[in-house]
Amino acid sequence: MDAKITKQRLGNLLAYDWLKIVVCIIAAVALLSIFFTMVGTRPTNAQTFEVYSYTDVKTGSDFVRLDDALAEKKVFSYDILETSWNSFSDNAYAGSAYSARRAAGEGTAMFITDVTETDEDGKVTSESMLKIMTTRESDGACYGLYAGEAYTGGFWDTQYYVEVWCKQYLAKFYNTENFEKLADFDARVEEHFLARNGRDKRFRSAAKKQEGIALEKARIEGLKEDYLAVVAALEEGKLSYRKVTYSDGERCAAFDISGLHGGIDNLVYRAVDGTRSVDGVVLALFYNERGSGNDLAMETLSFLRFLVEKYGV
């Protein structure tokens, strides 16, 4: 049998079977894409840090470049695999898009306004967007903020987040009186890492697991420094707790960022008489129930520290 490849035979093949060849190439590329998608590491919601701006919060050039700034400063630990930002304002479909993302459990932090409008008699004509978004009424009680009770709301009580939850998290590794490492610090970090990332595709081999444990140690130590920086910013007034009065009392619904004066209006602002102002712009934190991924709620401390260091004076 003459199976020799000749110029004529190759020409006939390309002339009559070119479509089959193209289809085979496309199929091969698609299969390779599916294969690498399946074996690769896909960020979970917990491993994606998403910053939103909502309704009348305007965004500046810094917001559009936020991904790059966070990457350049290496703000987050090894376990935040993706950052993103979205503005839900000046768009007829913004509310629907926001609701769809939150229904999917997406979102980490959101810039929103806390501005209440009143008439000449002092009667409230328009509640602040922060209060609207964080209020859930049941039997006359507000339960839209999470402060340690059974999960009831979509946002953190920010004072509880910093002073209780974050401190309790760090207490697994440090003496929180002086923030010295506990005697079995290394063992605690290893156990914690394996509980969260023991089956992570990035750390399959024993050698990779050891690399991951080293990364986890650096993560924990970095979070301690972030925590202390945020506490200092709160003491200095660069950050403060934004309190909102609900039917069951006053709660801390967000962080007030108006104490950051170093050009933060290039990130977010609201328009007041044609000028930019950060007065009334606050940062609310989403409370997401993510199982073992709840650990990564600590990464918000890193974002807060970034804001303080970039825009504090």
PDB file of C-alpha atoms in Angstrom:
ATOM      1  CA  MET A   1       0.000   0.000   0.000  1.00  0.00           C
ATOM      2  CA  ASP A   2       1.401   3.349  -1.024  1.00  0.00           C
ATOM      3  CA  ALA A   3       0.986   5.591   2.055  1.00  0.00           C
ATOM      4  CA  LYS A   4       3.593   8.105   1.070  1.00  0.00           C
ATOM      5  CA  ILE A   5       2.606  11.705   1.801  1.00  0.00           C
ATOM      6  CA  THR A   6       2.869  13.727  -1.353  1.00  0.00           C
ATOM      7  CA  LYS A   7       2.201  17.336  -2.127  1.00  0.00           C
ATOM      8  CA  GLN A   8      -0.841  16.325  -4.184  1.00  0.00           C
ATOM      9  CA  ARG A   9      -2.322  14.161  -1.435  1.00  0.00           C
ATOM     10  CA  LEU A  10      -1.748  16.883   1.171  1.00  0.00           C
ATOM     11  CA  GLY A  11      -3.437  19.384  -1.139  1.00  0.00           C
ATOM     12  CA  ASN A  12      -6.439  17.075  -1.625  1.00  0.00           C
ATOM     13  CA  LEU A  13      -6.710  16.569   2.139  1.00  0.00           C
ATOM     14  CA  LEU A  14      -6.748  20.285   2.804  1.00  0.00           C
ATOM     15  CA  ALA A  15      -9.147  20.897  -0.060  1.00  0.00           C
ATOM     16  CA  TYR A  16     -11.768  18.323   0.963  1.00  0.00           C
ATOM     17  CA  ASP A  17     -11.279  17.853   4.705  1.00  0.00           C
ATOM     18  CA  TRP A  18     -10.367  21.349   5.888  1.00  0.00           C
ATOM     19  CA  LEU A  19     -13.646  21.729   7.739  1.00  0.00           C
ATOM     20  CA  LYS A  20     -13.049  18.486   9.666  1.00  0.00           C
ATOM     21  CA  ILE A  21      -9.568  19.695  10.587  1.00  0.00           C
ATOM     22  CA  VAL A  22     -10.902  23.016  11.874  1.00  0.00           C
ATOM     23  CA  VAL A  23     -13.615  21.259  13.914  1.00  0.00           C
ATOM     24  CA  CYS A  24     -11.028  18.890  15.418  1.00  0.00           C
ATOM     25  CA  ILE A  25      -8.774  21.815  16.380  1.00  0.00           C
ATOM     26  CA  ILE A  26     -11.684  23.698  18.012  1.00  0.00           C
ATOM     27  CA  ALA A  27     -12.743  20.544  19.880  1.00  0.00           C
ATOM     28  CA  ALA A  28      -9.182  19.962  21.112  1.00  0.00           C
ATOM     29  CA  VAL A  29      -8.878  23.544  22.351  1.00  0.00           C
ATOM     30  CA  ALA A  30     -12.260  23.294  24.121  1.00  0.00           C
ATOM     31  CA  LEU A  31     -11.290  20.010  25.800  1.00  0.00           C
ATOM     32  CA  LEU A  32      -7.970  21.445  26.964  1.00  0.00           C
ATOM     33  CA  SER A  33      -9.768  24.503  28.337  1.00  0.00           C
ATOM     34  CA  ILE A  34     -12.218  22.316  30.250  1.00  0.00           C
ATOM     35  CA  PHE A  35      -9.378  20.145  31.548  1.00  0.00           C
ATOM     36  CA  PHE A  36      -7.338  23.050  32.895  1.00  0.00           C
ATOM     37  CA  THR A  37     -10.483  24.603  34.382  1.00  0.00           C
ATOM     38  CA  MET A  38     -11.233  21.380  36.239  1.00  0.00           C
ATOM     39  CA  VAL A  39      -7.707  20.851  37.593  1.00  0.00           C
ATOM     40  CA  GLY A  40      -6.996  24.521  38.309  1.00  0.00           C
ATOM     41  CA  THR A  41      -7.870  26.408  41.483  1.00  0.00           C
ATOM     42  CA  ARG A  42     -11.058  28.429  41.154  1.00  0.00           C
ATOM     43  CA  PRO A  43     -11.518  31.191  43.732  1.00  0.00           C
ATOM     44  CA  THR A  44     -14.422  30.661  46.090  1.00  0.00           C
ATOM     45  CA  ASN A  45     -16.588  33.577  47.215  1.00  0.00           C
ATOM     46  CA  ALA A  46     -14.528  33.681  50.404  1.00  0.00           C
ATOM     47  CA  GLN A  47     -11.289  33.907  48.396  1.00  0.00           C
ATOM     48  CA  THR A  48     -12.613  36.816  46.348  1.00  0.00           C
ATOM     49  CA  PHE A  49     -12.511  40.255  47.958  1.00  0.00           C
ATOM     50  CA  GLU A  50     -15.252  42.366  46.358  1.00  0.00           C
ATOM     51  CA  VAL A  51     -15.764  46.058  47.037  1.00  0.00           C
ATOM     52  CA  TYR A  52     -19.067  47.694  46.079  1.00  0.00           C
ATOM     53  CA  SER A  53     -20.325  51.251  45.912  1.00  0.00           C
ATOM     54  CA  TYR A  54     -24.076  51.753  46.147  1.00  0.00           C
ATOM     55  CA  THR A  55     -26.676  54.259  44.899  1.00  0.00           C
ATOM     56  CA  ASP A  56     -25.594  57.879  45.420  1.00  0.00           C
ATOM     57  CA  VAL A  57     -21.963  57.036  46.183  1.00  0.00           C
ATOM     58  CA  LYS A  58     -19.898  58.309  43.291  1.00  0.00           C
ATOM     59  CA  THR A  59     -16.619  56.667  42.353  1.00  0.00           C
ATOM     60  CA  GLY A  60     -13.380  58.349  41.351  1.00  0.00           C
ATOM     61  CA  SER A  61     -10.355  57.242  39.377  1.00  0.00           C
ATOM     62  CA  ASP A  62      -8.878  55.394  42.373  1.00  0.00           C
ATOM     63  CA  PHE A  63     -11.914  53.115  42.498  1.00  0.00           C
ATOM     64  CA  VAL A  64     -11.432  52.049  38.887  1.00  0.00           C
ATOM     65  CA  ARG A  65      -7.763  51.266  39.626  1.00  0.00           C
ATOM     66  CA  LEU A  66      -8.473  49.626  42.971  1.00  0.00           C
ATOM     67  CA  ASP A  67      -7.463  46.144  41.810  1.00  0.00           C
ATOM     68  CA  ASP A  68      -4.049  47.379  40.750  1.00  0.00           C
ATOM     69  CA  ALA A  69      -3.508  49.353  43.963  1.00  0.00           C
ATOM     70  CA  LEU A  70      -4.383  46.372  46.145  1.00  0.00           C
ATOM     71  CA  ALA A  71      -2.078  44.108  44.137  1.00  0.00           C
ATOM     72  CA  GLU A  72       0.781  46.612  44.101  1.00  0.00           C
ATOM     73  CA  LYS A  73       0.657  47.042  47.878  1.00  0.00           C
ATOM     74  CA  LYS A  74       0.175  43.278  48.403  1.00  0.00           C
ATOM     75  CA  VAL A  75      -2.661  44.116  50.746  1.00  0.00           C
ATOM     76  CA  PHE A  76      -4.112  40.620  51.111  1.00  0.00           C
ATOM     77  CA  SER A  77      -2.718  37.253  52.065  1.00  0.00           C
ATOM     78  CA  TYR A  78      -2.007  34.292  49.795  1.00  0.00           C
ATOM     79  CA  ASP A  79      -5.566  33.041  50.288  1.00  0.00           C
ATOM     80  CA  ILE A  80      -7.303  35.959  48.571  1.00  0.00           C
ATOM     81  CA  LEU A  81      -7.034  34.833  44.971  1.00  0.00           C
ATOM     82  CA  GLU A  82      -9.065  37.553  43.303  1.00  0.00           C
ATOM     83  CA  THR A  83     -10.182  41.122  43.937  1.00  0.00           C
ATOM     84  CA  SER A  84     -12.949  42.986  42.171  1.00  0.00           C
ATOM     85  CA  TRP A  85     -15.023  46.148  42.399  1.00  0.00           C
ATOM     86  CA  ASN A  86     -18.508  47.096  41.246  1.00  0.00           C
ATOM     87  CA  SER A  87     -20.468  50.320  41.277  1.00  0.00           C
ATOM     88  CA  PHE A  88     -24.240  49.981  41.660  1.00  0.00           C
ATOM     89  CA  SER A  89     -25.251  53.545  40.904  1.00  0.00           C
ATOM     90  CA  ASP A  90     -26.510  55.702  38.062  1.00  0.00           C
ATOM     91  CA  ASN A  91     -27.985  52.645  36.381  1.00  0.00           C
ATOM     92  CA  ALA A  92     -31.602  51.554  36.034  1.00  0.00           C
ATOM     93  CA  TYR A  93     -30.579  47.929  36.554  1.00  0.00           C
ATOM     94  CA  ALA A  94     -28.181  48.547  39.449  1.00  0.00           C
ATOM     95  CA  GLY A  95     -30.616  47.401  42.137  1.00  0.00           C
ATOM     96  CA  SER A  96     -31.371  44.145  40.349  1.00  0.00           C
ATOM     97  CA  ALA A  97     -27.685  43.477  39.703  1.00  0.00           C
ATOM     98  CA  TYR A  98     -26.848  44.114  43.351  1.00  0.00           C
ATOM     99  CA  SER A  99     -29.633  41.822  44.575  1.00  0.00           C
ATOM    100  CA  ALA A 100     -28.497  39.040  42.238  1.00  0.00           C
ATOM    101  CA  ARG A 101     -24.916  39.240  43.485  1.00  0.00           C
ATOM    102  CA  ARG A 102     -25.940  39.235  47.132  1.00  0.00           C
ATOM    103  CA  ALA A 103     -28.302  36.321  46.532  1.00  0.00           C
ATOM    104  CA  ALA A 104     -25.271  34.426  45.227  1.00  0.00           C
ATOM    105  CA  GLY A 105     -23.364  35.246  48.418  1.00  0.00           C
ATOM    106  CA  GLU A 106     -20.991  37.666  46.718  1.00  0.00           C
ATOM    107  CA  GLY A 107     -19.606  40.918  48.132  1.00  0.00           C
ATOM    108  CA  THR A 108     -17.249  41.749  51.005  1.00  0.00           C
ATOM    109  CA  ALA A 109     -17.545  45.468  51.754  1.00  0.00           C
ATOM    110  CA  MET A 110     -19.669  48.323  50.424  1.00  0.00           C
ATOM    111  CA  PHE A 111     -19.402  52.092  50.384  1.00  0.00           C
ATOM    112  CA  ILE A 112     -22.833  53.554  51.057  1.00  0.00           C
ATOM    113  CA  THR A 113     -24.278  56.819  52.376  1.00  0.00           C
ATOM    114  CA  ASP A 114     -25.732  57.576  55.782  1.00  0.00           C
ATOM    115  CA  VAL A 115     -27.574  60.832  55.139  1.00  0.00           C
ATOM    116  CA  THR A 116     -31.058  61.456  56.538  1.00  0.00           C
ATOM    117  CA  GLU A 117     -33.242  64.176  55.028  1.00  0.00           C
ATOM    118  CA  THR A 118     -35.746  66.117  57.145  1.00  0.00           C
ATOM    119  CA  ASP A 119     -38.335  68.820  56.533  1.00  0.00           C
ATOM    120  CA  GLU A 120     -38.519  72.241  58.204  1.00  0.00           C
ATOM    121  CA  ASP A 121     -40.170  70.706  61.256  1.00  0.00           C
ATOM    122  CA  GLY A 122     -37.411  68.153  61.675  1.00  0.00           C
ATOM    123  CA  LYS A 123     -39.592  65.292  60.467  1.00  0.00           C
ATOM    124  CA  VAL A 124     -37.681  62.630  58.574  1.00  0.00           C
ATOM    125  CA  THR A 125     -38.641  62.697  54.899  1.00  0.00           C
ATOM    126  CA  SER A 126     -36.021  60.239  53.694  1.00  0.00           C
ATOM    127  CA  GLU A 127     -34.144  57.660  55.752  1.00  0.00           C
ATOM    128  CA  SER A 128     -30.480  57.110  55.091  1.00  0.00           C
ATOM    129  CA  MET A 129     -29.581  54.351  52.647  1.00  0.00           C
ATOM    130  CA  LEU A 130     -27.414  52.722  55.314  1.00  0.00           C
ATOM    131  CA  LYS A 131     -30.352  52.433  57.700  1.00  0.00           C
ATOM    132  CA  ILE A 132     -32.657  51.154  54.962  1.00  0.00           C
ATOM    133  CA  MET A 133     -30.182  48.467  53.915  1.00  0.00           C
ATOM    134  CA  THR A 134     -29.352  47.310  57.447  1.00  0.00           C
ATOM    135  CA  THR A 135     -32.849  47.295  58.934  1.00  0.00           C
ATOM    136  CA  ARG A 136     -34.899  44.139  59.146  1.00  0.00           C
ATOM    137  CA  GLU A 137     -38.020  44.403  61.270  1.00  0.00           C
ATOM    138  CA  SER A 138     -39.464  41.468  63.230  1.00  0.00           C
ATOM    139  CA  ASP A 139     -41.702  41.995  66.243  1.00  0.00           C
ATOM    140  CA  GLY A 140     -40.432  45.562  66.459  1.00  0.00           C
ATOM    141  CA  ALA A 141     -36.747  44.605  66.722  1.00  0.00           C
ATOM    142  CA  CYS A 142     -33.886  45.351  64.377  1.00  0.00           C
ATOM    143  CA  TYR A 143     -31.941  42.275  63.401  1.00  0.00           C
ATOM    144  CA  GLY A 144     -30.119  43.348  60.264  1.00  0.00           C
ATOM    145  CA  LEU A 145     -26.677  43.465  61.902  1.00  0.00           C
ATOM    146  CA  TYR A 146     -24.706  40.459  63.065  1.00  0.00           C
ATOM    147  CA  ALA A 147     -23.229  40.783  66.547  1.00  0.00           C
ATOM    148  CA  GLY A 148     -22.726  37.210  67.668  1.00  0.00           C
ATOM    149  CA  GLU A 149     -26.304  36.072  67.914  1.00  0.00           C
ATOM    150  CA  ALA A 150     -27.791  33.494  65.551  1.00  0.00           C
ATOM    151  CA  TYR A 151     -27.381  34.615  61.954  1.00  0.00           C
ATOM    152  CA  THR A 152     -30.077  37.182  61.308  1.00  0.00           C
ATOM    153  CA  GLY A 153     -28.688  39.883  59.051  1.00  0.00           C
ATOM    154  CA  GLY A 154     -26.578  40.591  56.035  1.00  0.00           C
ATOM    155  CA  PHE A 155     -24.129  43.045  57.633  1.00  0.00           C
ATOM    156  CA  TRP A 156     -21.657  43.040  60.510  1.00  0.00           C
ATOM    157  CA  ASP A 157     -22.057  45.217  63.563  1.00  0.00           C
ATOM    158  CA  THR A 158     -18.665  46.850  62.979  1.00  0.00           C
ATOM    159  CA  GLN A 159     -17.815  47.348  66.645  1.00  0.00           C
ATOM    160  CA  TYR A 160     -18.530  43.688  67.316  1.00  0.00           C
ATOM    161  CA  TYR A 161     -16.475  42.736  64.256  1.00  0.00           C
ATOM    162  CA  VAL A 162     -13.345  44.533  65.479  1.00  0.00           C
ATOM    163  CA  GLU A 163     -13.562  44.345  69.245  1.00  0.00           C
ATOM    164  CA  VAL A 164     -15.022  40.873  69.655  1.00  0.00           C
ATOM    165  CA  TRP A 165     -14.896  38.652  66.577  1.00  0.00           C
ATOM    166  CA  CYS A 166     -11.462  39.653  65.245  1.00  0.00           C
ATOM    167  CA  LYS A 167      -9.955  39.659  68.717  1.00  0.00           C
ATOM    168  CA  GLN A 168     -11.369  36.214  69.448  1.00  0.00           C
ATOM    169  CA  TYR A 169      -9.930  34.969  66.163  1.00  0.00           C
ATOM    170  CA  LEU A 170      -6.452  36.249  67.055  1.00  0.00           C
ATOM    171  CA  ALA A 171      -6.802  34.770  70.544  1.00  0.00           C
ATOM    172  CA  LYS A 172      -6.390  31.346  68.923  1.00  0.00           C
ATOM    173  CA  PHE A 173      -2.760  32.259  68.276  1.00  0.00           C
ATOM    174  CA  TYR A 174      -1.840  35.156  70.592  1.00  0.00           C
ATOM    175  CA  ASN A 175      -2.181  36.376  74.111  1.00  0.00           C
ATOM    176  CA  THR A 176      -4.444  39.315  73.308  1.00  0.00           C
ATOM    177  CA  GLU A 177      -3.247  41.284  76.319  1.00  0.00           C
ATOM    178  CA  ASN A 178       0.195  41.823  74.785  1.00  0.00           C
ATOM    179  CA  PHE A 179      -0.166  39.990  71.445  1.00  0.00           C
ATOM    180  CA  GLU A 180       2.731  37.685  72.142  1.00  0.00           C
ATOM    181  CA  LYS A 181       2.544  34.310  70.397  1.00  0.00           C
ATOM    182  CA  LEU A 182       1.120  31.428  72.389  1.00  0.00           C
ATOM    183  CA  ALA A 183       3.599  28.686  73.269  1.00  0.00           C
ATOM    184  CA  ASP A 184       2.131  26.281  70.699  1.00  0.00           C
ATOM    185  CA  PHE A 185       1.686  28.950  68.012  1.00  0.00           C
ATOM    186  CA  ASP A 186       3.210  26.848  65.211  1.00  0.00           C
ATOM    187  CA  ALA A 187       1.060  23.813  65.979  1.00  0.00           C
ATOM    188  CA  ARG A 188      -2.087  25.936  66.166  1.00  0.00           C
ATOM    189  CA  VAL A 189      -1.352  27.560  62.807  1.00  0.00           C
ATOM    190  CA  GLU A 190      -0.715  24.179  61.167  1.00  0.00           C
ATOM    191  CA  GLU A 191      -3.951  22.733  62.525  1.00  0.00           C
ATOM    192  CA  HIS A 192      -5.865  25.804  61.402  1.00  0.00           C
ATOM    193  CA  PHE A 193      -4.368  25.701  57.915  1.00  0.00           C
ATOM    194  CA  LEU A 194      -5.123  22.009  57.380  1.00  0.00           C
ATOM    195  CA  ALA A 195      -8.709  22.464  58.569  1.00  0.00           C
ATOM    196  CA  ARG A 196      -9.320  25.159  55.947  1.00  0.00           C
ATOM    197  CA  ASN A 197      -6.979  24.245  53.086  1.00  0.00           C
ATOM    198  CA  GLY A 198      -6.116  20.582  53.653  1.00  0.00           C
ATOM    199  CA  ARG A 199      -7.881  19.584  50.429  1.00  0.00           C
ATOM    200  CA  ASP A 200      -6.940  22.646  48.406  1.00  0.00           C
ATOM    201  CA  LYS A 201      -5.551  21.712  44.982  1.00  0.00           C
ATOM    202  CA  ARG A 202      -2.659  24.108  45.541  1.00  0.00           C
ATOM    203  CA  PHE A 203      -1.384  22.064  48.476  1.00  0.00           C
ATOM    204  CA  ARG A 204      -1.721  18.430  47.427  1.00  0.00           C
ATOM    205  CA  SER A 205       1.759  17.126  48.167  1.00  0.00           C
ATOM    206  CA  ALA A 206       3.420  17.069  51.588  1.00  0.00           C
ATOM    207  CA  ALA A 207       5.983  19.601  50.388  1.00  0.00           C
ATOM    208  CA  LYS A 208       3.252  21.960  49.138  1.00  0.00           C
ATOM    209  CA  LYS A 209       1.391  21.617  52.422  1.00  0.00           C
ATOM    210  CA  GLN A 210       4.515  22.736  54.268  1.00  0.00           C
ATOM    211  CA  GLU A 211       4.761  25.743  51.938  1.00  0.00           C
ATOM    212  CA  GLY A 212       1.112  26.481  52.680  1.00  0.00           C
ATOM    213  CA  ILE A 213       1.678  26.303  56.426  1.00  0.00           C
ATOM    214  CA  ALA A 214       4.510  28.831  56.083  1.00  0.00           C
ATOM    215  CA  LEU A 215       2.177  31.103  54.104  1.00  0.00           C
ATOM    216  CA  GLU A 216      -0.476  30.701  56.796  1.00  0.00           C
ATOM    217  CA  LYS A 217       1.977  31.773  59.495  1.00  0.00           C
ATOM    218  CA  ALA A 218       2.768  34.901  57.500  1.00  0.00           C
ATOM    219  CA  ARG A 219      -0.970  35.482  57.038  1.00  0.00           C
ATOM    220  CA  ILE A 220      -1.740  35.241  60.763  1.00  0.00           C
ATOM    221  CA  GLU A 221       1.166  37.492  61.700  1.00  0.00           C
ATOM    222  CA  GLY A 222       0.100  40.018  59.076  1.00  0.00           C
ATOM    223  CA  LEU A 223      -3.482  40.018  60.340  1.00  0.00           C
ATOM    224  CA  LYS A 224      -2.257  40.757  63.857  1.00  0.00           C
ATOM    225  CA  GLU A 225      -0.429  43.830  62.552  1.00  0.00           C
ATOM    226  CA  ASP A 226      -3.503  44.851  60.542  1.00  0.00           C
ATOM    227  CA  TYR A 227      -5.697  44.511  63.628  1.00  0.00           C
ATOM    228  CA  LEU A 228      -3.416  46.682  65.738  1.00  0.00           C
ATOM    229  CA  ALA A 229      -3.263  49.294  62.940  1.00  0.00           C
ATOM    230  CA  VAL A 230      -7.071  49.425  62.688  1.00  0.00           C
ATOM    231  CA  VAL A 231      -7.452  49.721  66.468  1.00  0.00           C
ATOM    232  CA  ALA A 232      -4.933  52.589  66.441  1.00  0.00           C
ATOM    233  CA  ALA A 233      -6.841  54.310  63.598  1.00  0.00           C
ATOM    234  CA  LEU A 234     -10.052  54.058  65.619  1.00  0.00           C
ATOM    235  CA  GLU A 235      -8.329  55.553  68.662  1.00  0.00           C
ATOM    236  CA  GLU A 236      -6.894  58.390  66.575  1.00  0.00           C
ATOM    237  CA  GLY A 237     -10.232  59.149  64.890  1.00  0.00           C
ATOM    238  CA  LYS A 238      -9.101  58.303  61.380  1.00  0.00           C
ATOM    239  CA  LEU A 239     -11.793  55.641  61.435  1.00  0.00           C
ATOM    240  CA  SER A 240     -14.847  55.572  63.673  1.00  0.00           C
ATOM    241  CA  TYR A 241     -17.933  53.446  64.182  1.00  0.00           C
ATOM    242  CA  ARG A 242     -21.000  54.815  62.432  1.00  0.00           C
ATOM    243  CA  LYS A 243     -23.958  54.373  64.764  1.00  0.00           C
ATOM    244  CA  VAL A 244     -27.544  54.071  63.583  1.00  0.00           C
ATOM    245  CA  THR A 245     -30.638  54.209  65.775  1.00  0.00           C
ATOM    246  CA  TYR A 246     -33.065  51.352  65.154  1.00  0.00           C
ATOM    247  CA  SER A 247     -36.307  50.387  66.857  1.00  0.00           C
ATOM    248  CA  ASP A 248     -34.388  48.285  69.377  1.00  0.00           C
ATOM    249  CA  GLY A 249     -31.607  50.754  70.079  1.00  0.00           C
ATOM    250  CA  GLU A 250     -28.354  52.066  68.681  1.00  0.00           C
ATOM    251  CA  ARG A 251     -25.962  49.812  66.776  1.00  0.00           C
ATOM    252  CA  CYS A 252     -22.704  50.273  64.839  1.00  0.00           C
ATOM    253  CA  ALA A 253     -23.695  49.682  61.231  1.00  0.00           C
ATOM    254  CA  ALA A 254     -20.566  50.777  59.373  1.00  0.00           C
ATOM    255  CA  PHE A 255     -17.199  52.514  59.529  1.00  0.00           C
ATOM    256  CA  ASP A 256     -17.176  56.292  59.166  1.00  0.00           C
ATOM    257  CA  ILE A 257     -14.339  57.207  56.781  1.00  0.00           C
ATOM    258  CA  SER A 258     -14.736  60.999  56.965  1.00  0.00           C
ATOM    259  CA  GLY A 259     -11.632  61.145  59.186  1.00  0.00           C
ATOM    260  CA  LEU A 260      -9.494  60.160  56.192  1.00  0.00           C
ATOM    261  CA  HIS A 261      -8.616  63.434  54.505  1.00  0.00           C
ATOM    262  CA  GLY A 262      -5.818  62.430  52.154  1.00  0.00           C
ATOM    263  CA  GLY A 263      -7.723  62.503  48.888  1.00  0.00           C
ATOM    264  CA  ILE A 264     -10.134  59.683  49.620  1.00  0.00           C
ATOM    265  CA  ASP A 265     -12.671  61.543  47.454  1.00  0.00           C
ATOM    266  CA  ASN A 266     -10.639  60.155  44.538  1.00  0.00           C
ATOM    267  CA  LEU A 267     -11.941  56.764  45.621  1.00  0.00           C
ATOM    268  CA  VAL A 268     -15.539  57.464  46.674  1.00  0.00           C
ATOM    269  CA  TYR A 269     -17.614  60.531  47.435  1.00  0.00           C
ATOM    270  CA  ARG A 270     -21.074  62.020  47.257  1.00  0.00           C
ATOM    271  CA  ALA A 271     -21.946  65.159  45.383  1.00  0.00           C
ATOM    272  CA  VAL A 272     -22.950  68.041  47.661  1.00  0.00           C
ATOM    273  CA  ASP A 273     -23.895  71.299  45.899  1.00  0.00           C
ATOM    274  CA  GLY A 274     -21.725  70.302  42.980  1.00  0.00           C
ATOM    275  CA  THR A 275     -18.661  69.490  45.068  1.00  0.00           C
ATOM    276  CA  ARG A 276     -17.166  66.256  46.316  1.00  0.00           C
ATOM    277  CA  SER A 277     -17.627  65.296  49.953  1.00  0.00           C
ATOM    278  CA  VAL A 278     -16.924  62.139  51.942  1.00  0.00           C
ATOM    279  CA  ASP A 279     -19.157  63.333  54.784  1.00  0.00           C
ATOM    280  CA  GLY A 280     -21.935  60.799  55.027  1.00  0.00           C
ATOM    281  CA  VAL A 281     -20.039  58.133  53.068  1.00  0.00           C
ATOM    282  CA  VAL A 282     -19.447  55.016  55.160  1.00  0.00           C
ATOM    283  CA  LEU A 283     -18.100  51.513  54.673  1.00  0.00           C
ATOM    284  CA  ALA A 284     -20.442  48.654  55.602  1.00  0.00           C
ATOM    285  CA  LEU A 285     -19.252  45.059  55.840  1.00  0.00           C
ATOM    286  CA  PHE A 286     -21.291  42.149  54.538  1.00  0.00           C
ATOM    287  CA  TYR A 287     -21.781  39.248  56.899  1.00  0.00           C
ATOM    288  CA  ASN A 288     -21.504  36.050  54.853  1.00  0.00           C
ATOM    289  CA  GLU A 289     -21.886  32.572  56.302  1.00  0.00           C
ATOM    290  CA  ARG A 290     -19.108  30.683  54.485  1.00  0.00           C
ATOM    291  CA  GLY A 291     -18.269  27.767  56.755  1.00  0.00           C
ATOM    292  CA  SER A 292     -14.501  27.237  56.928  1.00  0.00           C
ATOM    293  CA  GLY A 293     -14.172  30.232  54.613  1.00  0.00           C
ATOM    294  CA  ASN A 294     -15.319  32.477  57.455  1.00  0.00           C
ATOM    295  CA  ASP A 295     -11.640  32.776  58.388  1.00  0.00           C
ATOM    296  CA  LEU A 296     -11.153  35.055  55.423  1.00  0.00           C
ATOM    297  CA  ALA A 297     -13.504  37.669  56.877  1.00  0.00           C
ATOM    298  CA  MET A 298     -10.358  38.743  58.758  1.00  0.00           C
ATOM    299  CA  GLU A 299      -8.903  40.000  55.468  1.00  0.00           C
ATOM    300  CA  THR A 300     -11.188  43.034  55.705  1.00  0.00           C
ATOM    301  CA  LEU A 301      -8.797  44.308  58.379  1.00  0.00           C
ATOM    302  CA  SER A 302      -6.139  44.448  55.669  1.00  0.00           C
ATOM    303  CA  PHE A 303      -8.423  46.546  53.463  1.00  0.00           C
ATOM    304  CA  LEU A 304      -9.190  48.933  56.324  1.00  0.00           C
ATOM    305  CA  ARG A 305      -5.484  49.340  57.025  1.00  0.00           C
ATOM    306  CA  PHE A 306      -4.892  50.020  53.326  1.00  0.00           C
ATOM    307  CA  LEU A 307      -7.471  52.831  53.403  1.00  0.00           C
ATOM    308  CA  VAL A 308      -5.916  54.354  56.516  1.00  0.00           C
ATOM    309  CA  GLU A 309      -2.361  54.215  55.170  1.00  0.00           C
ATOM    310  CA  LYS A 310      -3.274  55.535  51.731  1.00  0.00           C
ATOM    311  CA  TYR A 311      -5.742  58.241  52.707  1.00  0.00           C
ATOM    312  CA  GLY A 312      -5.025  59.023  56.367  1.00  0.00           C
ATOM    313  CA  VAL A 313      -3.017  62.139  57.224  1.00  0.00           C
TER     314      VAL A 313
END
